[in-house]
Short mmCIF file of C-alpha atoms and ligand atoms in Angstrom, two decimals:
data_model
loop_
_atom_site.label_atom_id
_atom_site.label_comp_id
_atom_site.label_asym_id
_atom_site.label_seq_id
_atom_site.Cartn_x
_atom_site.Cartn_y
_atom_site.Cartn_z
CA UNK K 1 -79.66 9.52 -6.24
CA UNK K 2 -78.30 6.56 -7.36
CA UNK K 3 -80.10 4.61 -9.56
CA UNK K 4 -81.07 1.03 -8.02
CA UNK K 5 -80.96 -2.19 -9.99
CA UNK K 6 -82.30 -5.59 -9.55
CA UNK K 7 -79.80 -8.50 -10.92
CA UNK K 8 -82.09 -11.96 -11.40
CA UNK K 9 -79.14 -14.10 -11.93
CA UNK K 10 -78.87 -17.51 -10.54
CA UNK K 11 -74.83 -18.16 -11.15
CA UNK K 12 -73.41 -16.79 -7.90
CA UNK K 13 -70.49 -16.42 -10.13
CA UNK K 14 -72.21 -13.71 -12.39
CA UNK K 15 -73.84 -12.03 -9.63
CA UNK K 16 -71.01 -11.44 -8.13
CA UNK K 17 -69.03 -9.71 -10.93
CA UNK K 18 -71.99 -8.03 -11.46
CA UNK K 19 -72.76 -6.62 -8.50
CA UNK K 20 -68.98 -6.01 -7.88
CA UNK K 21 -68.59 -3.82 -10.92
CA UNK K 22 -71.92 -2.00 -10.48
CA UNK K 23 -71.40 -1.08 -7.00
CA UNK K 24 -67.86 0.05 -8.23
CA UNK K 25 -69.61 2.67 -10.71
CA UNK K 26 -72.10 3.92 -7.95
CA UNK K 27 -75.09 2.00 -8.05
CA UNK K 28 -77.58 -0.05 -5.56
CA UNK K 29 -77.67 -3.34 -5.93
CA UNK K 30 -80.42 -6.08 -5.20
CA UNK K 31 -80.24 -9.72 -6.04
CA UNK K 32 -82.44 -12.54 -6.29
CA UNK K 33 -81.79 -15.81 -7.80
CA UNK K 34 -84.80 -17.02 -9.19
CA UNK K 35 -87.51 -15.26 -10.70
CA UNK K 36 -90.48 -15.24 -7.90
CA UNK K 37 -88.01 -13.80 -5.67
CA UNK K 38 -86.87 -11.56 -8.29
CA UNK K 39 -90.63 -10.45 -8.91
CA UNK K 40 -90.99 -9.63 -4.93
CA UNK K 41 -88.19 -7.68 -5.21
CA UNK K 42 -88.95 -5.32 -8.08
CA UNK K 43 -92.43 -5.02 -6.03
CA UNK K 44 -90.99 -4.24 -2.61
CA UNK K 45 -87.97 -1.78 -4.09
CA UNK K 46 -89.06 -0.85 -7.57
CA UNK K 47 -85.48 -0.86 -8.78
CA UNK K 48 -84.65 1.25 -12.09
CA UNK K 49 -83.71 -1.41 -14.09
CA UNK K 50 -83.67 -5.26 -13.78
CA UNK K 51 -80.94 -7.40 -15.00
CA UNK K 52 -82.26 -10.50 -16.17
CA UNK K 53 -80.32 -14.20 -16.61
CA UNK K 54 -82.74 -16.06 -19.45
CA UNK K 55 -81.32 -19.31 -18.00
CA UNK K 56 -83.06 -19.41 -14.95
CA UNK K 57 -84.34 -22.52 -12.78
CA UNK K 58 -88.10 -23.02 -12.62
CA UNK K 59 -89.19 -19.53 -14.35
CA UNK K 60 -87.14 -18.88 -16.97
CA UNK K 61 -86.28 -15.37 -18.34
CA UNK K 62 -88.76 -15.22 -20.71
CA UNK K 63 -91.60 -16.46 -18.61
CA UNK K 64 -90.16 -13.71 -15.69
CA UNK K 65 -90.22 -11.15 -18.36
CA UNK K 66 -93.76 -12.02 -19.40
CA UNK K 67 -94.81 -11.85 -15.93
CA UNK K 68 -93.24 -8.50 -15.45
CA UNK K 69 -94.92 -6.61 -18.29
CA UNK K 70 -98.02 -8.48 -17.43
CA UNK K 71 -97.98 -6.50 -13.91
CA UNK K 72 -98.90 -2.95 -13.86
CA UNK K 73 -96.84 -1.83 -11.30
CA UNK K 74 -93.83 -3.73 -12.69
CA UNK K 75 -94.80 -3.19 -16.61
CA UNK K 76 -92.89 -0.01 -16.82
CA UNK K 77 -89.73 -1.12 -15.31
CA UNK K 78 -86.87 -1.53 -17.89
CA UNK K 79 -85.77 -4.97 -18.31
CA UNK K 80 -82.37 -5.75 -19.81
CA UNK K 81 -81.72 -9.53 -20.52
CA UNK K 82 -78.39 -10.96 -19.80
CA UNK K 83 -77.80 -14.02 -21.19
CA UNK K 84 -74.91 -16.48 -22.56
CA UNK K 85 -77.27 -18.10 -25.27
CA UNK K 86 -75.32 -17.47 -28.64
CA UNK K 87 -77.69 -18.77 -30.91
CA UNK K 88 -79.18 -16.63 -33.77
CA UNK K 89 -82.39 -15.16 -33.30
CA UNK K 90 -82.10 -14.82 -29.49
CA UNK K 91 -81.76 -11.22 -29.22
CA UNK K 92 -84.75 -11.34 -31.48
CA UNK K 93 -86.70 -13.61 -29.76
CA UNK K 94 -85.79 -11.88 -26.42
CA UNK K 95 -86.35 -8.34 -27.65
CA UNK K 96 -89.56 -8.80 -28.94
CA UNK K 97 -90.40 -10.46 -25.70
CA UNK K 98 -90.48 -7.35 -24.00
CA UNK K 99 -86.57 -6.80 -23.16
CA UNK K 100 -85.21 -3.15 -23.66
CA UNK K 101 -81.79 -4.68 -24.26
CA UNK K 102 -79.42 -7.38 -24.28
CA UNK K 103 -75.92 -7.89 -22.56
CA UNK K 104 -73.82 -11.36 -23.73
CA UNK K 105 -72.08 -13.07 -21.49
CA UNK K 106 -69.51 -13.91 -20.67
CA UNK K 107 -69.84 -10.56 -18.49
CA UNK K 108 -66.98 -8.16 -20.21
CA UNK K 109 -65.69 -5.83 -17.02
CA UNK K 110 -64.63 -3.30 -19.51
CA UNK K 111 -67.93 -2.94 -21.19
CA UNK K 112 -70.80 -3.70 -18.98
CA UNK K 113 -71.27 -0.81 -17.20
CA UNK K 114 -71.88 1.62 -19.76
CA UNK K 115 -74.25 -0.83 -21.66
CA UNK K 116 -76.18 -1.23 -18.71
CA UNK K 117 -76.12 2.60 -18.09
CA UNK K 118 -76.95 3.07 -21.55
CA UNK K 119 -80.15 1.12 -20.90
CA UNK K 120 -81.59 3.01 -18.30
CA UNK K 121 -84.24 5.61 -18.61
CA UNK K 122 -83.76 9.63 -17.17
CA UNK K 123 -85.57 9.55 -13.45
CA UNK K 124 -88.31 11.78 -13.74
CA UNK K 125 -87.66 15.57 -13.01
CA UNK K 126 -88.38 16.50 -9.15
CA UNK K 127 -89.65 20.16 -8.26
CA UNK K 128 -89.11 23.16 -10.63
CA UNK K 129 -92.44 24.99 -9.66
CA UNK K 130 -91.22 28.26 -10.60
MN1 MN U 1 -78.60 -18.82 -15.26
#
């Protein structure tokens, strides 16, 4: 099955592309553009993976991230932040806020498919009882 992602992305531009190339490779897309409707979301569809702007209006990534592994029925989700911050110590700051990767933007179409894949976790193994 394929896997299902959440993209919390407020920049209809991004979520777009995003979607647009995801879709393309195969997978189920969900979007929300803040993070409260991003955290009924992941409750309601308990996606694979979230995709997760940092820049976000009210909530911002980090506080959304917090909030996620703060929840135990979201805290196991994989979170992968996507953000256009270039500043050093970001991917630090964001990684050791709970983030199980990181994905620059500008969005590279070439690229951004496998990193995302390359985040995701195996589904757990169904059946073989014998
Ligand atoms: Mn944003």
């Amino acid at each position: 099955m394929a896997a299902k992602l959440l993209l919390i992305e407020d920049n209809p531009n991004n979520s777009y592309l995003m979607r647009y190339l995801l879709e393309k490779a195969g997978y189920t897309v969900l979007e929300a553009s803040c993070g409260a409707r991003g955290m009924d979301l992941a409750l309601l569809h308990k996606p694979d993976a979230v995709l997760l702007d940092i820049q976000l209006p009210e909530m911002d990534g980090y506080e959304v991230l917090s909030a996620f592994r703060r929840n135990a029925e979201l805290a196991d989700i994989p979170v992968i932040a996507v953000t256009s911050y270039a500043m050093t110590g970001d991917r630090e700051k964001i990684m050791s806020s709970g983030a199980d990767g990181y994905i620059e933007k500008p969005i590279d179409p070439e690229t951004f498919v496998s990193s995302v894949s390359s985040h995701l976790r195996c589904p757990p193994e169904e059946g073989g009882t014998t």
